[in-house]
Amino acid sequence: MMEVGIFFGVLLAIVGSIAATKHIQSSTWQKVAQKLGLGFEDSTWFGHPKLYGKFRDTDVDVTIEVVGSGKSKQIYTVVEAPLSGLAPYGLKVYQEGMWEKMEKLIGGDDIQVGDPELDKAFIIQGNDAEKISEVLTAPSVKRSLIVGQRRHRTLRIDFPRVRLRQGGRTLSVSKLESYIRTVVDLAVCINEASGARPVEQSKKDALEPSIHHPEPPDSSGPPARFGPPAAGEPEPASSQTGSSEPVGAAEQDDANDWW
């Protein structure tokens, strides 16, 4: 009987530990979703939470990947953001490790983009070496790639996406937020360097009223009239000088609206 009691005690402890970990993970991911404006799908007992939606006007997905089973089971947090169709087809960029260095020595595929820092740090592959060099050496892409790799060594470009695969469930709000920001920043920089419209410019265009569809006139004031005013009738306010509104005030308000 003692053995049975010990067995159930251990089992309850394991179940309790799993439940506590899942609760912490769900709470963490939900906080990140609220902070970044993403959708959140809670985990089931046998499933895992998910984050999805747009951040910086770019699609992003955060999932859990399970590899193996039993004692060899490994859990990863995976963050992915898609690349534009204008990005170099087949582009792959990942950190150069010992195995990759050996492959290079025996003639493995590795494009040299002409930037010593990039050529030394990464294995670069793809179908269009010229376009790949142009995109990766763009200042914003180079900065995002190198800084991102220093923060998170598993960051990689794997066309048609930017991907980060980090070990563990990620129970830290700051870490998960950093993963998402790093992946999305690199995807945005690559897309813009490849010819996609800058995200901020796209937002401006969406907010700016079209010259072909002007806003209707304000109907809240008195009806419009034509011709000079009748005898003894005051001049309309719009034609009087010395208006209390400073010149350019409306333009200044519009400028502030962009920010």
GROMACS .gro file of C-alpha atoms in nm:
model
  259
    1MET     CA    1   0.000   0.000   0.000
    2MET     CA    2   0.287   0.234   0.077
    3GLU     CA    3   0.426   0.186  -0.275
    4VAL     CA    4   0.085   0.271  -0.425
    5GLY     CA    5   0.063   0.583  -0.213
    6ILE     CA    6   0.410   0.692  -0.320
    7PHE     CA    7   0.323   0.628  -0.685
    8PHE     CA    8   0.008   0.841  -0.671
    9GLY     CA    9   0.191   1.109  -0.475
   10VAL     CA   10   0.460   1.134  -0.742
   11LEU     CA   11   0.195   1.129  -1.016
   12LEU     CA   12   0.001   1.412  -0.852
   13ALA     CA   13   0.321   1.613  -0.812
   14ILE     CA   14   0.402   1.571  -1.183
   15VAL     CA   15   0.050   1.664  -1.291
   16GLY     CA   16   0.053   1.965  -1.060
   17SER     CA   17   0.388   2.080  -1.196
   18ILE     CA   18   0.268   2.051  -1.556
   19ALA     CA   19  -0.052   2.240  -1.477
   20ALA     CA   20   0.141   2.517  -1.300
   21THR     CA   21   0.384   2.554  -1.592
   22LYS     CA   22   0.099   2.571  -1.844
   23HIS     CA   23  -0.076   2.834  -1.634
   24ILE     CA   24   0.238   3.050  -1.617
   25GLN     CA   25   0.295   3.008  -1.991
   26SER     CA   26  -0.063   3.102  -2.081
   27SER     CA   27  -0.050   3.406  -1.854
   28THR     CA   28   0.283   3.517  -2.004
   29TRP     CA   29   0.173   3.476  -2.364
   30GLN     CA   30  -0.157   3.652  -2.299
   31LYS     CA   31   0.026   3.953  -2.154
   32VAL     CA   32   0.249   3.973  -2.461
   33ALA     CA   33  -0.055   3.944  -2.689
   34GLN     CA   34  -0.225   4.235  -2.513
   35LYS     CA   35   0.091   4.446  -2.519
   36LEU     CA   36   0.163   4.395  -2.891
   37GLY     CA   37  -0.197   4.379  -3.012
   38LEU     CA   38  -0.187   4.012  -3.115
   39GLY     CA   39  -0.447   3.739  -3.100
   40PHE     CA   40  -0.414   3.479  -2.825
   41GLU     CA   41  -0.534   3.119  -2.832
   42ASP     CA   42  -0.514   2.949  -2.494
   43SER     CA   43  -0.376   2.600  -2.454
   44THR     CA   44  -0.573   2.285  -2.390
   45TRP     CA   45  -0.445   2.009  -2.162
   46PHE     CA   46  -0.277   1.834  -2.455
   47GLY     CA   47  -0.215   2.144  -2.664
   48HIS     CA   48  -0.017   2.466  -2.645
   49PRO     CA   49  -0.099   2.838  -2.661
   50LYS     CA   50  -0.059   3.037  -2.982
   51LEU     CA   51  -0.008   3.400  -3.071
   52TYR     CA   52  -0.105   3.535  -3.412
   53GLY     CA   53  -0.188   3.855  -3.592
   54LYS     CA   54  -0.010   4.165  -3.721
   55PHE     CA   55   0.270   4.356  -3.553
   56ARG     CA   56   0.419   4.655  -3.736
   57ASP     CA   57   0.176   4.570  -4.015
   58THR     CA   58   0.347   4.231  -4.059
   59ASP     CA   59   0.195   3.888  -3.996
   60VAL     CA   60   0.354   3.698  -3.710
   61ASP     CA   61   0.286   3.357  -3.557
   62VAL     CA   62   0.418   3.220  -3.228
   63THR     CA   63   0.376   2.849  -3.161
   64ILE     CA   64   0.521   2.561  -2.963
   65GLU     CA   65   0.706   2.285  -3.147
   66VAL     CA   66   0.760   1.946  -2.983
   67VAL     CA   67   1.038   1.720  -3.112
   68GLY     CA   68   1.079   1.359  -3.000
   69SER     CA   69   0.899   1.187  -2.716
   70GLY     CA   70   0.959   1.048  -2.372
   71LYS     CA   71   1.294   1.136  -2.217
   72SER     CA   72   1.423   1.267  -2.550
   73LYS     CA   73   1.132   1.509  -2.597
   74GLN     CA   74   1.235   1.869  -2.658
   75ILE     CA   75   1.010   2.174  -2.661
   76TYR     CA   76   1.076   2.490  -2.862
   77THR     CA   77   0.914   2.831  -2.891
   78VAL     CA   78   0.891   2.919  -3.262
   79VAL     CA   79   0.836   3.271  -3.398
   80GLU     CA   80   0.780   3.324  -3.772
   81ALA     CA   81   0.713   3.625  -3.995
   82PRO     CA   82   0.664   3.595  -4.374
   83LEU     CA   83   0.883   3.755  -4.638
   84SER     CA   84   0.748   3.946  -4.935
   85GLY     CA   85   0.738   3.778  -5.274
   86LEU     CA   86   0.992   4.042  -5.379
   87ALA     CA   87   1.254   3.900  -5.142
   88PRO     CA   88   1.530   3.692  -5.305
   89TYR     CA   89   1.384   3.350  -5.386
   90GLY     CA   90   1.535   3.063  -5.189
   91LEU     CA   91   1.724   3.294  -4.953
   92LYS     CA   92   1.869   3.120  -4.649
   93VAL     CA   93   2.087   3.286  -4.389
   94TYR     CA   94   2.196   3.120  -4.067
   95GLN     CA   95   2.484   3.133  -3.824
   96GLU     CA   96   2.808   2.973  -3.926
   97GLY     CA   97   2.899   2.694  -3.683
   98MET     CA   98   3.170   2.430  -3.675
   99TRP     CA   99   2.986   2.194  -3.911
  100GLU     CA  100   2.913   2.475  -4.156
  101LYS     CA  101   3.279   2.578  -4.154
  102MET     CA  102   3.375   2.224  -4.250
  103GLU     CA  103   3.120   2.231  -4.533
  104LYS     CA  104   3.272   2.554  -4.665
  105LEU     CA  105   3.617   2.399  -4.665
  106ILE     CA  106   3.498   2.117  -4.891
  107GLY     CA  107   3.314   2.352  -5.125
  108GLY     CA  108   2.970   2.381  -4.967
  109ASP     CA  109   2.727   2.638  -5.104
  110ASP     CA  110   2.795   2.978  -4.946
  111ILE     CA  111   2.739   3.308  -5.124
  112GLN     CA  112   2.988   3.585  -5.049
  113VAL     CA  113   2.811   3.921  -5.044
  114GLY     CA  114   3.128   4.130  -5.023
  115ASP     CA  115   3.077   4.240  -4.663
  116PRO     CA  116   3.347   4.083  -4.440
  117GLU     CA  117   3.129   4.093  -4.128
  118LEU     CA  118   2.837   3.917  -4.295
  119ASP     CA  119   3.051   3.672  -4.492
  120LYS     CA  120   3.235   3.563  -4.178
  121ALA     CA  121   2.933   3.532  -3.949
  122PHE     CA  122   2.677   3.361  -4.173
  123ILE     CA  123   2.616   3.088  -4.425
  124ILE     CA  124   2.426   3.254  -4.711
  125GLN     CA  125   2.243   3.057  -4.978
  126GLY     CA  126   1.993   3.129  -5.253
  127ASN     CA  127   1.927   3.150  -5.626
  128ASP     CA  128   2.019   3.510  -5.711
  129ALA     CA  129   2.357   3.606  -5.565
  130GLU     CA  130   2.343   3.962  -5.698
  131LYS     CA  131   2.005   4.043  -5.547
  132ILE     CA  132   2.094   3.864  -5.223
  133SER     CA  133   2.407   4.077  -5.191
  134GLU     CA  134   2.208   4.393  -5.258
  135VAL     CA  135   1.944   4.309  -4.996
  136LEU     CA  136   2.168   4.177  -4.718
  137THR     CA  137   2.418   4.463  -4.740
  138ALA     CA  138   2.143   4.725  -4.710
  139PRO     CA  139   2.228   4.907  -4.383
  140SER     CA  140   1.894   4.833  -4.215
  141VAL     CA  141   1.906   4.461  -4.302
  142LYS     CA  142   2.268   4.419  -4.196
  143ARG     CA  143   2.203   4.594  -3.864
  144SER     CA  144   1.887   4.395  -3.792
  145LEU     CA  145   2.050   4.064  -3.884
  146ILE     CA  146   2.370   4.112  -3.684
  147VAL     CA  147   2.204   4.266  -3.377
  148GLY     CA  148   1.928   4.005  -3.385
  149GLN     CA  149   2.178   3.721  -3.407
  150ARG     CA  150   2.374   3.856  -3.113
  151ARG     CA  151   2.059   3.857  -2.903
  152HIS     CA  152   1.913   3.529  -3.026
  153ARG     CA  153   2.153   3.290  -3.195
  154THR     CA  154   1.877   3.075  -3.348
  155LEU     CA  155   1.746   3.363  -3.563
  156ARG     CA  156   1.759   3.271  -3.931
  157ILE     CA  157   1.621   3.361  -4.271
  158ASP     CA  158   1.459   3.063  -4.440
  159PHE     CA  159   1.263   3.180  -4.744
  160PRO     CA  160   0.972   3.249  -4.744
  161ARG     CA  161   1.000   3.347  -4.377
  162VAL     CA  162   1.218   3.478  -4.096
  163ARG     CA  163   1.228   3.224  -3.816
  164LEU     CA  164   1.348   3.195  -3.459
  165ARG     CA  165   1.340   2.862  -3.274
  166GLN     CA  166   1.425   2.894  -2.907
  167GLY     CA  167   1.443   2.605  -2.660
  168GLY     CA  168   1.175   2.592  -2.391
  169ARG     CA  169   0.820   2.719  -2.346
  170THR     CA  170   0.927   3.081  -2.283
  171LEU     CA  171   0.776   3.188  -1.953
  172SER     CA  172   0.922   3.540  -1.960
  173VAL     CA  173   0.726   3.834  -2.100
  174SER     CA  174   1.041   4.029  -2.188
  175LYS     CA  175   1.202   3.735  -2.368
  176LEU     CA  176   0.895   3.648  -2.573
  177GLU     CA  177   0.844   4.012  -2.667
  178SER     CA  178   1.210   4.034  -2.770
  179TYR     CA  179   1.176   3.724  -2.991
  180ILE     CA  180   0.877   3.874  -3.171
  181ARG     CA  181   1.030   4.218  -3.217
  182THR     CA  182   1.356   4.070  -3.348
  183VAL     CA  183   1.187   3.846  -3.606
  184VAL     CA  184   0.943   4.110  -3.728
  185ASP     CA  185   1.212   4.380  -3.752
  186LEU     CA  186   1.429   4.161  -3.974
  187ALA     CA  187   1.133   4.064  -4.194
  188VAL     CA  188   1.028   4.429  -4.235
  189CYS     CA  189   1.384   4.537  -4.323
  190ILE     CA  190   1.427   4.258  -4.581
  191ASN     CA  191   1.090   4.330  -4.740
  192GLU     CA  192   1.162   4.701  -4.771
  193ALA     CA  193   1.513   4.642  -4.907
  194SER     CA  194   1.363   4.401  -5.162
  195GLY     CA  195   1.130   4.668  -5.298
  196ALA     CA  196   0.818   4.630  -5.086
  197ARG     CA  197   0.662   4.957  -4.973
  198PRO     CA  198   0.782   5.078  -4.631
  199VAL     CA  199   0.534   4.995  -4.357
  200GLU     CA  200   0.510   5.353  -4.229
  201GLN     CA  201   0.451   5.489  -4.582
  202SER     CA  202   0.174   5.235  -4.639
  203LYS     CA  203   0.005   5.350  -4.317
  204LYS     CA  204   0.033   5.714  -4.424
  205ASP     CA  205  -0.122   5.640  -4.761
  206ALA     CA  206  -0.410   5.462  -4.591
  207LEU     CA  207  -0.474   5.762  -4.364
  208GLU     CA  208  -0.430   6.035  -4.626
  209PRO     CA  209  -0.759   6.134  -4.798
  210SER     CA  210  -0.757   6.085  -5.173
  211ILE     CA  211  -0.761   6.395  -5.396
  212HIS     CA  212  -1.015   6.215  -5.613
  213HIS     CA  213  -1.256   6.172  -5.323
  214PRO     CA  214  -1.246   6.494  -5.121
  215GLU     CA  215  -1.428   6.506  -4.790
  216PRO     CA  216  -1.783   6.650  -4.810
  217PRO     CA  217  -1.822   7.010  -4.694
  218ASP     CA  218  -1.918   7.074  -4.334
  219SER     CA  219  -2.297   7.099  -4.319
  220SER     CA  220  -2.312   7.207  -3.955
  221GLY     CA  221  -2.288   7.583  -4.035
  222PRO     CA  222  -2.544   7.814  -4.198
  223PRO     CA  223  -2.640   7.746  -4.560
  224ALA     CA  224  -2.416   7.893  -4.827
  225ARG     CA  225  -2.530   8.207  -5.006
  226PHE     CA  226  -2.401   8.392  -5.311
  227GLY     CA  227  -2.363   8.757  -5.396
  228PRO     CA  228  -2.287   9.055  -5.171
  229PRO     CA  229  -2.460   9.084  -4.833
  230ALA     CA  230  -2.776   9.288  -4.807
  231ALA     CA  231  -2.764   9.643  -4.676
  232GLY     CA  232  -2.687   9.650  -4.306
  233GLU     CA  233  -2.592   9.279  -4.299
  234PRO     CA  234  -2.245   9.205  -4.148
  235GLU     CA  235  -1.966   9.057  -4.358
  236PRO     CA  236  -1.925   8.678  -4.332
  237ALA     CA  237  -1.670   8.572  -4.068
  238SER     CA  238  -1.451   8.404  -4.331
  239SER     CA  239  -1.389   8.734  -4.509
  240GLN     CA  240  -1.306   8.939  -4.200
  241THR     CA  241  -0.949   9.012  -4.112
  242GLY     CA  242  -0.791   8.967  -3.772
  243SER     CA  243  -0.916   8.610  -3.725
  244SER     CA  244  -0.827   8.459  -3.386
  245GLU     CA  245  -0.701   8.136  -3.548
  246PRO     CA  246  -0.331   8.163  -3.641
  247VAL     CA  247  -0.237   8.105  -4.001
  248GLY     CA  248  -0.133   7.744  -4.058
  249ALA     CA  249  -0.301   7.612  -3.741
  250ALA     CA  250  -0.503   7.354  -3.934
  251GLU     CA  251  -0.194   7.237  -4.119
  252GLN     CA  252  -0.009   7.205  -3.786
  253ASP     CA  253  -0.292   6.993  -3.641
  254ASP     CA  254  -0.281   6.766  -3.946
  255ALA     CA  255   0.092   6.727  -3.907
  256ASN     CA  256   0.047   6.629  -3.543
  257ASP     CA  257  -0.210   6.368  -3.642
  258TRP     CA  258   0.057   6.166  -3.822
  259TRP     CA  259   0.238   6.112  -3.497
   0.00000   0.00000   0.00000
